[in-house]
mmCIF file of C-alpha atoms in Angstrom:
data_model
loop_
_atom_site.group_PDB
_atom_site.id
_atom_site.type_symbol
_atom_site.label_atom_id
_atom_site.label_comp_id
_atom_site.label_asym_id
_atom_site.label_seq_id
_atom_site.Cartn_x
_atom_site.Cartn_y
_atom_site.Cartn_z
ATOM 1 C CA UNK A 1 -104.983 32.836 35.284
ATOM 2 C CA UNK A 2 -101.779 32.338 37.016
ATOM 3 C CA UNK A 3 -100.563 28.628 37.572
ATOM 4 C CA UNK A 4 -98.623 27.264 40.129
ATOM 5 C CA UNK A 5 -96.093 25.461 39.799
ATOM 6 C CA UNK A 6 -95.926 21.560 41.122
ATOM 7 C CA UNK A 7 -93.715 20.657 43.231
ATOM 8 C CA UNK A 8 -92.805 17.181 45.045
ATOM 9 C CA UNK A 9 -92.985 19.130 48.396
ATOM 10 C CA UNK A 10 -88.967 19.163 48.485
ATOM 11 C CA UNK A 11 -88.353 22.236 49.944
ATOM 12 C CA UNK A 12 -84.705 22.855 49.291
ATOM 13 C CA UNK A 13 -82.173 25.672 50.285
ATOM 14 C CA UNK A 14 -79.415 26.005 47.387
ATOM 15 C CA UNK A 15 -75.559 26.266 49.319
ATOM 16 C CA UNK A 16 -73.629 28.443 46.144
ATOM 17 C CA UNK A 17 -69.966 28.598 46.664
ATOM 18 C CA UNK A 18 -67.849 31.157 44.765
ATOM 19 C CA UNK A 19 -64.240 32.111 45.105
ATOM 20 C CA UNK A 20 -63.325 35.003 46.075
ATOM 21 C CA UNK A 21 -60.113 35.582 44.285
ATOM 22 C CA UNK A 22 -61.779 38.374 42.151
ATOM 23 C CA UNK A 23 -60.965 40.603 44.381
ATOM 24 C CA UNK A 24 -57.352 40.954 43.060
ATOM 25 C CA UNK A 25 -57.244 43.833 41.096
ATOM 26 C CA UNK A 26 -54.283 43.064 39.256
ATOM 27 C CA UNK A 27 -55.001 39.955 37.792
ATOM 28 C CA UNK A 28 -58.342 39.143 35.601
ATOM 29 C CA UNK A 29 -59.783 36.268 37.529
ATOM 30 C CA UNK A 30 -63.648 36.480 36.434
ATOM 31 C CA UNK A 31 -63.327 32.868 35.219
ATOM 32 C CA UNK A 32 -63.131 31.579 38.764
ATOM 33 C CA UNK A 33 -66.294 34.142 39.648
ATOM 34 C CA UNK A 34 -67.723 32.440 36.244
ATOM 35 C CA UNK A 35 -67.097 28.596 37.532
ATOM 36 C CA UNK A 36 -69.501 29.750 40.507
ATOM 37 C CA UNK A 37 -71.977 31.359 38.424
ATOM 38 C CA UNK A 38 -72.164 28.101 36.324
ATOM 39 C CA UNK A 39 -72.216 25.892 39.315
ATOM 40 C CA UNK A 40 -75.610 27.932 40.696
ATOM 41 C CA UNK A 41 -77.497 27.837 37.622
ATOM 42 C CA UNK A 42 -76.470 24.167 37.439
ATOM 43 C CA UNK A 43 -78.202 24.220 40.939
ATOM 44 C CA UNK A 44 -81.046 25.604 39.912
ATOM 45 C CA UNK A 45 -81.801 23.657 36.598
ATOM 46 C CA UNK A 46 -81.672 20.793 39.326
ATOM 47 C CA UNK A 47 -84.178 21.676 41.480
ATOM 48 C CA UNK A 48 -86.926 22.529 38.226
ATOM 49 C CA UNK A 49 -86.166 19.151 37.064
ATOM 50 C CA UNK A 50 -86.545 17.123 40.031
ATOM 51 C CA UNK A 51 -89.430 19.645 41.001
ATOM 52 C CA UNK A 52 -87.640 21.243 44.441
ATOM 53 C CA UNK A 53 -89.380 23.962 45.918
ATOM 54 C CA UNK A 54 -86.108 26.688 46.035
ATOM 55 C CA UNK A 55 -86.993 28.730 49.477
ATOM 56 C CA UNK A 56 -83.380 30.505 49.121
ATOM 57 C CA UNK A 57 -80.014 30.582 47.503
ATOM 58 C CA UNK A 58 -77.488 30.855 50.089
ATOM 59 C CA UNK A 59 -74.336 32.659 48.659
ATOM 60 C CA UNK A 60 -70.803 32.304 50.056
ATOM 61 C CA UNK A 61 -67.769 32.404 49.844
ATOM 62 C CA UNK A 62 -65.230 29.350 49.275
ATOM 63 C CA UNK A 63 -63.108 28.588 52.237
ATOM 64 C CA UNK A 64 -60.756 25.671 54.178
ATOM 65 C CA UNK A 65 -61.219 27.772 57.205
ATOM 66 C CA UNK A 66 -63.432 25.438 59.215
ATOM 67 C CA UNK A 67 -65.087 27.596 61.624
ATOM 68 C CA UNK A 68 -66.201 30.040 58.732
ATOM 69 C CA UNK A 69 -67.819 27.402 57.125
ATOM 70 C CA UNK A 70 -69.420 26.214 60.199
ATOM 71 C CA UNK A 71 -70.623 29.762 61.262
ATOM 72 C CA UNK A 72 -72.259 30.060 57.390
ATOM 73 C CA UNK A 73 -73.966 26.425 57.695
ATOM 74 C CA UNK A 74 -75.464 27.478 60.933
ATOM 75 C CA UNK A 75 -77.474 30.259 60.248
ATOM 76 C CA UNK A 76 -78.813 28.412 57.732
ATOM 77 C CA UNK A 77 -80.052 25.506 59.932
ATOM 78 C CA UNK A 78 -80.927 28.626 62.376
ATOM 79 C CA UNK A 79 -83.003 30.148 60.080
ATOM 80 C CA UNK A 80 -84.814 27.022 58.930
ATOM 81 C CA UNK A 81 -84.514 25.227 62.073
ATOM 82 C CA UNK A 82 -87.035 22.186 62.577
ATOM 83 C CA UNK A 83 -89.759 22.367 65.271
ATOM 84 C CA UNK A 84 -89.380 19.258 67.742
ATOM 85 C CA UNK A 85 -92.706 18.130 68.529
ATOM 86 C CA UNK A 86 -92.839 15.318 71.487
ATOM 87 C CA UNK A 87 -94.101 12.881 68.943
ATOM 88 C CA UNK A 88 -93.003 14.373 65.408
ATOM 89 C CA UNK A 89 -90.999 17.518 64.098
ATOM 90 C CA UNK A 90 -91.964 19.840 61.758
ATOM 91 C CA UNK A 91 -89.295 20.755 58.656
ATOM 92 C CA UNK A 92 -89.378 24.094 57.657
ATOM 93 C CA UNK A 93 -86.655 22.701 54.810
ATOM 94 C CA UNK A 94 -86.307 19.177 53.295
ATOM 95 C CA UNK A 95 -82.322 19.239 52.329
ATOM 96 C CA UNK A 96 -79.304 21.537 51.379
ATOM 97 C CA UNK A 97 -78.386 21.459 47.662
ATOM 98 C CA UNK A 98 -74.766 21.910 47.156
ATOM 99 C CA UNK A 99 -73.103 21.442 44.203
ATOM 100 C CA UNK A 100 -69.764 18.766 45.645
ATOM 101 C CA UNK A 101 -69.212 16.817 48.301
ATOM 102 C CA UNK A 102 -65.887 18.163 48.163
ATOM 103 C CA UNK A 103 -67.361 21.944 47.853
ATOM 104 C CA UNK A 104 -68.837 21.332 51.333
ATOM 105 C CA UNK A 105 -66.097 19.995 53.311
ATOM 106 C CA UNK A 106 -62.439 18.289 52.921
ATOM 107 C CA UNK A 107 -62.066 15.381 55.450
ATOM 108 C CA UNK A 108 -64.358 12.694 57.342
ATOM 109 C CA UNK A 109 -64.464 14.681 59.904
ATOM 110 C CA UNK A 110 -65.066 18.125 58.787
ATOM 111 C CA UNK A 111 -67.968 15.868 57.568
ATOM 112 C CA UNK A 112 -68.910 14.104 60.482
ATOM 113 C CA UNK A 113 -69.600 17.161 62.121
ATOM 114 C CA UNK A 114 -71.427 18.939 59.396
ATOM 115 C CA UNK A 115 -73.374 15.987 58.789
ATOM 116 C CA UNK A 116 -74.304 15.750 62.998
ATOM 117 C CA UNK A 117 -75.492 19.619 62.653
ATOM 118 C CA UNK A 118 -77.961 18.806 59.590
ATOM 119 C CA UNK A 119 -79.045 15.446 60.681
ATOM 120 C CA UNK A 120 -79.993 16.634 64.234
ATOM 121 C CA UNK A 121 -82.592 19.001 62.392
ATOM 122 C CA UNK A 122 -83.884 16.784 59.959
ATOM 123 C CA UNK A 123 -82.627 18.373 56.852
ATOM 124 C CA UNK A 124 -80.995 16.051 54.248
ATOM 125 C CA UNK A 125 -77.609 16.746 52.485
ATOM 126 C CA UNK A 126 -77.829 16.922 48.530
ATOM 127 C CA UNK A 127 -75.356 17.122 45.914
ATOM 128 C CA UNK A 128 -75.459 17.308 42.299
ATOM 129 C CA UNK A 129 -72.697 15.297 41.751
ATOM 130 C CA UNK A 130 -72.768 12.659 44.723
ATOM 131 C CA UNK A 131 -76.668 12.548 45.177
ATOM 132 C CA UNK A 132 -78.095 12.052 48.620
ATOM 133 C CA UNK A 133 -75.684 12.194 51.144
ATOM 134 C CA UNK A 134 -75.646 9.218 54.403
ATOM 135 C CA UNK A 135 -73.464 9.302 56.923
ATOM 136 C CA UNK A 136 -70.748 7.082 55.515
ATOM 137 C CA UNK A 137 -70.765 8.695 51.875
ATOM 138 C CA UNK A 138 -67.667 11.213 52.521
ATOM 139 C CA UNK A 139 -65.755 7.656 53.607
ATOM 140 C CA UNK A 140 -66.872 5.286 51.040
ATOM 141 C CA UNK A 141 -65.989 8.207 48.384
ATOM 142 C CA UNK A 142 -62.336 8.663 50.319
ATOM 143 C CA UNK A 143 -62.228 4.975 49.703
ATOM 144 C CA UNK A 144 -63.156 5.164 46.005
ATOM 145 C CA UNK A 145 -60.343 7.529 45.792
ATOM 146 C CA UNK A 146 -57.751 5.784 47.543
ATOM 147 C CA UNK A 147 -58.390 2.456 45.295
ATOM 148 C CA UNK A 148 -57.557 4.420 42.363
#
């Protein structure tokens, strides 16, 4: 008999980042490629101990390019996108586990709007390192580092 596996009804899509410096083909850089491979499993172990339901691993590839990170986010809030209901909305996703604040974006604002895109559907921000995610947790964490 097969079991099934309990879950807290998180449904979560894992955001992997990996740089793509490999590439180079005159330099050995599979410890970069290795940092990302780490990063996912720690990901992963995160979700079967807090009991998240993984419905995909989204691969990318780093980037400070804005817009490509943007265009990446958004087909995944396309392909999960909540159904607005006059009186509720139904989640097809609970929250986007990424690994780093930091892995996700690079100033409040880069934030602000990534944050907007997510919160607009329902779907909470997760991090391994930060926890949940609110609104103001990219500028108290600029803060933090500023005071130090």
């Amino acid at each position: 008999m097969k079991k099934t596996k309990k879950t807290n009804q998180e449904r979560v899509v894992i955001y992997a980042l990996y740089n793509e410096e490999y590439d180079d083909y005159y330099n050995d850089h599979s410890d970069l490629l290795s940092i990302g491979i780490d990063k996912e499993r720690e990901l992963k172990k995160y979700c079967e101990e807090k009991g998240y339901e993984i419905l995909e691993v989204v691969r990318n590839g780093e980037s400070n390019y804005i817009p490509y990170k943007l265009r990446h986010l958004l087909e995944v809030i396309y392909k999960y996108q909540t159904i607005h209901c006059p009186d509720e909305y139904i989640a097809k996703v609970d929250k986007v586990l990424i690994y780093d604040i930091y892995d996700l974006c690079s100033n409040v604002s880069e934030f602000n709007v990534i944050f907007e895109m997510f919160n607009f559907d329902h779907i909470e921000i997760e991090t391994i390192k930060q926890g949940n995610i609110s609104k103001n947790s990219f500028k108290e964490l600029e803060e933090k580092e500023n005071e130090k």
